[in-house]
């Protein structure tokens, strides 16, 4: 596949994801490098939806360490159970937060972040990374985001 996306922004969010996910798979198929695949995935998600911030945190020892991302500078290391990302890691579950100010222990990497969704990447039952997506709008994520991003995670896990 050429390194370009074919996006139709007139479609519903769910339809846009249905259009995008196979393109991410095609873009990454045959590429053995983890960082290249993570980088193209976050670029595709940001290009398609204009997210404020989108990126991966990789599990390294007892911390999440910043991986490929697009958006403003970010927190470099997050401890297990801390903030939304660390909470998703600890629970091995997606966390959808409509208002980050209402999330106990939220880590404010950017004061412009208003809502967030974090999806764990599971490999052999263990969290190896999390996908973190932030919006500068309140309540910007819904079940369509959760379903589609969770559907993407087995592909992402296959790169680890």
PDB file of C-alpha atoms in Angstrom:
ATOM      1  CA  UNK A   1       0.000   0.000   0.000  1.00  0.00           C
ATOM      2  CA  UNK A   2       1.194   3.490  -0.760  1.00  0.00           C
ATOM      3  CA  UNK A   3       1.937   5.585   2.286  1.00  0.00           C
ATOM      4  CA  UNK A   4      -1.264   7.565   2.032  1.00  0.00           C
ATOM      5  CA  UNK A   5      -4.675   7.192   3.556  1.00  0.00           C
ATOM      6  CA  UNK A   6      -7.989   7.334   1.772  1.00  0.00           C
ATOM      7  CA  UNK A   7     -10.371   9.046   4.168  1.00  0.00           C
ATOM      8  CA  UNK A   8     -13.953  10.172   3.750  1.00  0.00           C
ATOM      9  CA  UNK A   9     -14.705  12.680   6.497  1.00  0.00           C
ATOM     10  CA  UNK A  10     -18.370  12.810   5.502  1.00  0.00           C
ATOM     11  CA  UNK A  11     -18.873   9.338   6.981  1.00  0.00           C
ATOM     12  CA  UNK A  12     -19.987   8.664  10.552  1.00  0.00           C
ATOM     13  CA  UNK A  13     -17.265   8.025  13.117  1.00  0.00           C
ATOM     14  CA  UNK A  14     -17.996   4.284  13.093  1.00  0.00           C
ATOM     15  CA  UNK A  15     -17.789   4.192   9.280  1.00  0.00           C
ATOM     16  CA  UNK A  16     -14.556   6.188   9.325  1.00  0.00           C
ATOM     17  CA  UNK A  17     -13.013   3.611  11.665  1.00  0.00           C
ATOM     18  CA  UNK A  18     -14.268   0.777   9.427  1.00  0.00           C
ATOM     19  CA  UNK A  19     -12.528   2.535   6.529  1.00  0.00           C
ATOM     20  CA  UNK A  20      -9.324   3.277   8.460  1.00  0.00           C
ATOM     21  CA  UNK A  21      -8.512   0.042  10.298  1.00  0.00           C
ATOM     22  CA  UNK A  22      -7.901  -2.068   7.161  1.00  0.00           C
ATOM     23  CA  UNK A  23      -5.656   0.712   5.848  1.00  0.00           C
ATOM     24  CA  UNK A  24      -3.566   0.612   9.022  1.00  0.00           C
ATOM     25  CA  UNK A  25      -3.286  -3.154   8.656  1.00  0.00           C
ATOM     26  CA  UNK A  26      -2.225  -2.828   5.011  1.00  0.00           C
ATOM     27  CA  UNK A  27       0.261  -0.083   5.868  1.00  0.00           C
ATOM     28  CA  UNK A  28       1.957  -2.183   8.535  1.00  0.00           C
ATOM     29  CA  UNK A  29       1.761  -5.649   6.961  1.00  0.00           C
ATOM     30  CA  UNK A  30       5.217  -6.927   6.134  1.00  0.00           C
ATOM     31  CA  UNK A  31       6.995  -4.240   8.186  1.00  0.00           C
ATOM     32  CA  UNK A  32       8.888  -5.973  10.996  1.00  0.00           C
ATOM     33  CA  UNK A  33       9.896  -2.842  12.924  1.00  0.00           C
ATOM     34  CA  UNK A  34       7.798  -2.146  16.025  1.00  0.00           C
ATOM     35  CA  UNK A  35       8.555   1.578  16.215  1.00  0.00           C
ATOM     36  CA  UNK A  36       7.801   2.161  12.528  1.00  0.00           C
ATOM     37  CA  UNK A  37       4.435   0.421  12.875  1.00  0.00           C
ATOM     38  CA  UNK A  38       3.518   2.264  16.078  1.00  0.00           C
ATOM     39  CA  UNK A  39       4.521   5.575  14.518  1.00  0.00           C
ATOM     40  CA  UNK A  40       2.447   5.047  11.389  1.00  0.00           C
ATOM     41  CA  UNK A  41      -0.515   3.913  13.468  1.00  0.00           C
ATOM     42  CA  UNK A  42      -0.564   7.072  15.592  1.00  0.00           C
ATOM     43  CA  UNK A  43      -0.056   9.202  12.476  1.00  0.00           C
ATOM     44  CA  UNK A  44      -2.996   7.496  10.758  1.00  0.00           C
ATOM     45  CA  UNK A  45      -5.268   7.932  13.780  1.00  0.00           C
ATOM     46  CA  UNK A  46      -4.377  11.598  14.150  1.00  0.00           C
ATOM     47  CA  UNK A  47      -4.751  12.268  10.433  1.00  0.00           C
ATOM     48  CA  UNK A  48      -8.127  10.546  10.312  1.00  0.00           C
ATOM     49  CA  UNK A  49      -9.673  12.091  13.415  1.00  0.00           C
ATOM     50  CA  UNK A  50      -7.607  15.154  14.285  1.00  0.00           C
ATOM     51  CA  UNK A  51      -7.043  13.977  17.853  1.00  0.00           C
ATOM     52  CA  UNK A  52      -5.276  16.481  20.135  1.00  0.00           C
ATOM     53  CA  UNK A  53      -2.745  13.827  21.186  1.00  0.00           C
ATOM     54  CA  UNK A  54      -2.345  10.180  20.264  1.00  0.00           C
ATOM     55  CA  UNK A  55       0.493   7.849  21.163  1.00  0.00           C
ATOM     56  CA  UNK A  56       1.757   4.680  22.710  1.00  0.00           C
ATOM     57  CA  UNK A  57       3.345   4.098  26.087  1.00  0.00           C
ATOM     58  CA  UNK A  58       5.448   0.925  26.256  1.00  0.00           C
ATOM     59  CA  UNK A  59       5.769  -1.222  29.362  1.00  0.00           C
ATOM     60  CA  UNK A  60       9.414  -1.257  30.446  1.00  0.00           C
ATOM     61  CA  UNK A  61      10.116  -2.848  33.819  1.00  0.00           C
ATOM     62  CA  UNK A  62       7.793  -1.136  36.300  1.00  0.00           C
ATOM     63  CA  UNK A  63       6.874   1.905  34.192  1.00  0.00           C
ATOM     64  CA  UNK A  64       5.157   3.000  31.038  1.00  0.00           C
ATOM     65  CA  UNK A  65       7.697   4.773  28.844  1.00  0.00           C
ATOM     66  CA  UNK A  66       6.696   7.202  26.111  1.00  0.00           C
ATOM     67  CA  UNK A  67       6.743   5.685  22.640  1.00  0.00           C
ATOM     68  CA  UNK A  68       5.762   7.050  19.235  1.00  0.00           C
ATOM     69  CA  UNK A  69       3.184   9.839  19.459  1.00  0.00           C
ATOM     70  CA  UNK A  70       1.778  12.858  17.688  1.00  0.00           C
ATOM     71  CA  UNK A  71       0.807  16.038  19.484  1.00  0.00           C
ATOM     72  CA  UNK A  72       2.364  18.293  22.106  1.00  0.00           C
ATOM     73  CA  UNK A  73       5.239  17.048  24.266  1.00  0.00           C
ATOM     74  CA  UNK A  74       4.161  14.457  26.802  1.00  0.00           C
ATOM     75  CA  UNK A  75       4.962  12.817  30.106  1.00  0.00           C
ATOM     76  CA  UNK A  76       7.913  10.483  29.582  1.00  0.00           C
ATOM     77  CA  UNK A  77       7.312   7.911  32.334  1.00  0.00           C
ATOM     78  CA  UNK A  78       4.155   6.788  34.138  1.00  0.00           C
ATOM     79  CA  UNK A  79       4.007   4.368  37.043  1.00  0.00           C
ATOM     80  CA  UNK A  80       1.629   1.420  37.111  1.00  0.00           C
ATOM     81  CA  UNK A  81      -1.752   2.451  38.510  1.00  0.00           C
ATOM     82  CA  UNK A  82      -1.065   6.192  38.158  1.00  0.00           C
ATOM     83  CA  UNK A  83      -3.323   8.358  36.018  1.00  0.00           C
ATOM     84  CA  UNK A  84      -5.484   7.062  33.206  1.00  0.00           C
ATOM     85  CA  UNK A  85      -2.634   5.310  31.380  1.00  0.00           C
ATOM     86  CA  UNK A  86      -1.260   3.627  34.486  1.00  0.00           C
ATOM     87  CA  UNK A  87      -4.795   2.685  35.502  1.00  0.00           C
ATOM     88  CA  UNK A  88      -5.485   1.048  32.159  1.00  0.00           C
ATOM     89  CA  UNK A  89      -2.228  -0.887  32.498  1.00  0.00           C
ATOM     90  CA  UNK A  90      -2.997  -2.016  36.050  1.00  0.00           C
ATOM     91  CA  UNK A  91      -6.556  -3.068  35.173  1.00  0.00           C
ATOM     92  CA  UNK A  92      -5.694  -4.447  31.712  1.00  0.00           C
ATOM     93  CA  UNK A  93      -8.844  -2.662  30.568  1.00  0.00           C
ATOM     94  CA  UNK A  94      -9.885   0.255  28.426  1.00  0.00           C
ATOM     95  CA  UNK A  95     -10.560   3.449  30.348  1.00  0.00           C
ATOM     96  CA  UNK A  96     -12.827   6.027  28.716  1.00  0.00           C
ATOM     97  CA  UNK A  97     -12.765   9.324  30.604  1.00  0.00           C
ATOM     98  CA  UNK A  98     -15.262  12.027  29.511  1.00  0.00           C
ATOM     99  CA  UNK A  99     -13.702  14.690  31.770  1.00  0.00           C
ATOM    100  CA  UNK A 100     -10.112  14.157  32.897  1.00  0.00           C
ATOM    101  CA  UNK A 101     -10.552  16.690  35.718  1.00  0.00           C
ATOM    102  CA  UNK A 102     -13.001  14.248  37.320  1.00  0.00           C
ATOM    103  CA  UNK A 103     -10.604  11.280  37.136  1.00  0.00           C
ATOM    104  CA  UNK A 104      -8.925  10.676  40.517  1.00  0.00           C
ATOM    105  CA  UNK A 105      -5.158  10.971  40.156  1.00  0.00           C
ATOM    106  CA  UNK A 106      -5.225  12.237  36.581  1.00  0.00           C
ATOM    107  CA  UNK A 107      -1.746  13.167  35.369  1.00  0.00           C
ATOM    108  CA  UNK A 108      -1.981  16.473  33.497  1.00  0.00           C
ATOM    109  CA  UNK A 109       0.699  16.171  30.830  1.00  0.00           C
ATOM    110  CA  UNK A 110      -1.143  19.013  29.074  1.00  0.00           C
ATOM    111  CA  UNK A 111      -3.663  21.400  30.566  1.00  0.00           C
ATOM    112  CA  UNK A 112      -5.419  21.398  27.186  1.00  0.00           C
ATOM    113  CA  UNK A 113      -6.426  17.741  27.485  1.00  0.00           C
ATOM    114  CA  UNK A 114     -10.119  17.468  28.442  1.00  0.00           C
ATOM    115  CA  UNK A 115     -11.136  13.872  27.697  1.00  0.00           C
ATOM    116  CA  UNK A 116      -9.196  10.674  27.134  1.00  0.00           C
ATOM    117  CA  UNK A 117      -9.384   7.039  26.131  1.00  0.00           C
ATOM    118  CA  UNK A 118      -6.629   4.548  26.946  1.00  0.00           C
ATOM    119  CA  UNK A 119      -6.628   1.045  25.465  1.00  0.00           C
ATOM    120  CA  UNK A 120      -4.215  -1.674  26.612  1.00  0.00           C
ATOM    121  CA  UNK A 121      -2.212  -3.794  24.185  1.00  0.00           C
ATOM    122  CA  UNK A 122      -2.251  -7.397  25.424  1.00  0.00           C
ATOM    123  CA  UNK A 123       0.297 -10.011  24.385  1.00  0.00           C
ATOM    124  CA  UNK A 124      -0.029 -13.486  25.947  1.00  0.00           C
ATOM    125  CA  UNK A 125      -2.369 -12.040  28.578  1.00  0.00           C
ATOM    126  CA  UNK A 126       0.081  -9.324  29.648  1.00  0.00           C
ATOM    127  CA  UNK A 127      -0.128  -5.598  28.949  1.00  0.00           C
ATOM    128  CA  UNK A 128       2.885  -4.665  26.802  1.00  0.00           C
ATOM    129  CA  UNK A 129       1.767  -1.128  25.936  1.00  0.00           C
ATOM    130  CA  UNK A 130      -1.178   1.233  26.029  1.00  0.00           C
ATOM    131  CA  UNK A 131      -2.625   3.438  23.332  1.00  0.00           C
ATOM    132  CA  UNK A 132      -3.451   6.855  24.769  1.00  0.00           C
ATOM    133  CA  UNK A 133      -5.734   9.255  22.897  1.00  0.00           C
ATOM    134  CA  UNK A 134      -6.530  12.721  24.256  1.00  0.00           C
ATOM    135  CA  UNK A 135      -8.981  15.358  23.104  1.00  0.00           C
ATOM    136  CA  UNK A 136      -9.116  19.050  23.861  1.00  0.00           C
ATOM    137  CA  UNK A 137     -12.916  18.679  24.012  1.00  0.00           C
ATOM    138  CA  UNK A 138     -14.964  17.258  26.879  1.00  0.00           C
ATOM    139  CA  UNK A 139     -16.738  13.927  26.314  1.00  0.00           C
ATOM    140  CA  UNK A 140     -15.148  13.464  22.888  1.00  0.00           C
ATOM    141  CA  UNK A 141     -14.886   9.661  22.971  1.00  0.00           C
ATOM    142  CA  UNK A 142     -17.657   7.093  22.887  1.00  0.00           C
ATOM    143  CA  UNK A 143     -18.353   3.400  22.382  1.00  0.00           C
ATOM    144  CA  UNK A 144     -17.456   3.706  18.671  1.00  0.00           C
ATOM    145  CA  UNK A 145     -13.932   4.814  19.608  1.00  0.00           C
ATOM    146  CA  UNK A 146     -13.635   2.107  22.248  1.00  0.00           C
ATOM    147  CA  UNK A 147     -14.881  -0.673  19.989  1.00  0.00           C
ATOM    148  CA  UNK A 148     -12.691   0.303  17.033  1.00  0.00           C
ATOM    149  CA  UNK A 149      -9.533   0.935  19.046  1.00  0.00           C
ATOM    150  CA  UNK A 150      -9.968  -2.357  20.906  1.00  0.00           C
ATOM    151  CA  UNK A 151     -10.421  -4.063  17.532  1.00  0.00           C
ATOM    152  CA  UNK A 152      -7.068  -2.596  16.442  1.00  0.00           C
ATOM    153  CA  UNK A 153      -5.135  -3.921  19.465  1.00  0.00           C
ATOM    154  CA  UNK A 154      -4.613  -7.559  18.325  1.00  0.00           C
ATOM    155  CA  UNK A 155      -2.834  -6.216  15.239  1.00  0.00           C
ATOM    156  CA  UNK A 156      -0.712  -3.928  17.411  1.00  0.00           C
ATOM    157  CA  UNK A 157       0.053  -6.820  19.796  1.00  0.00           C
ATOM    158  CA  UNK A 158       1.332  -8.894  16.868  1.00  0.00           C
ATOM    159  CA  UNK A 159       4.195  -6.403  16.392  1.00  0.00           C
ATOM    160  CA  UNK A 160       5.616  -7.112  19.874  1.00  0.00           C
TER     161      UNK A 160
END
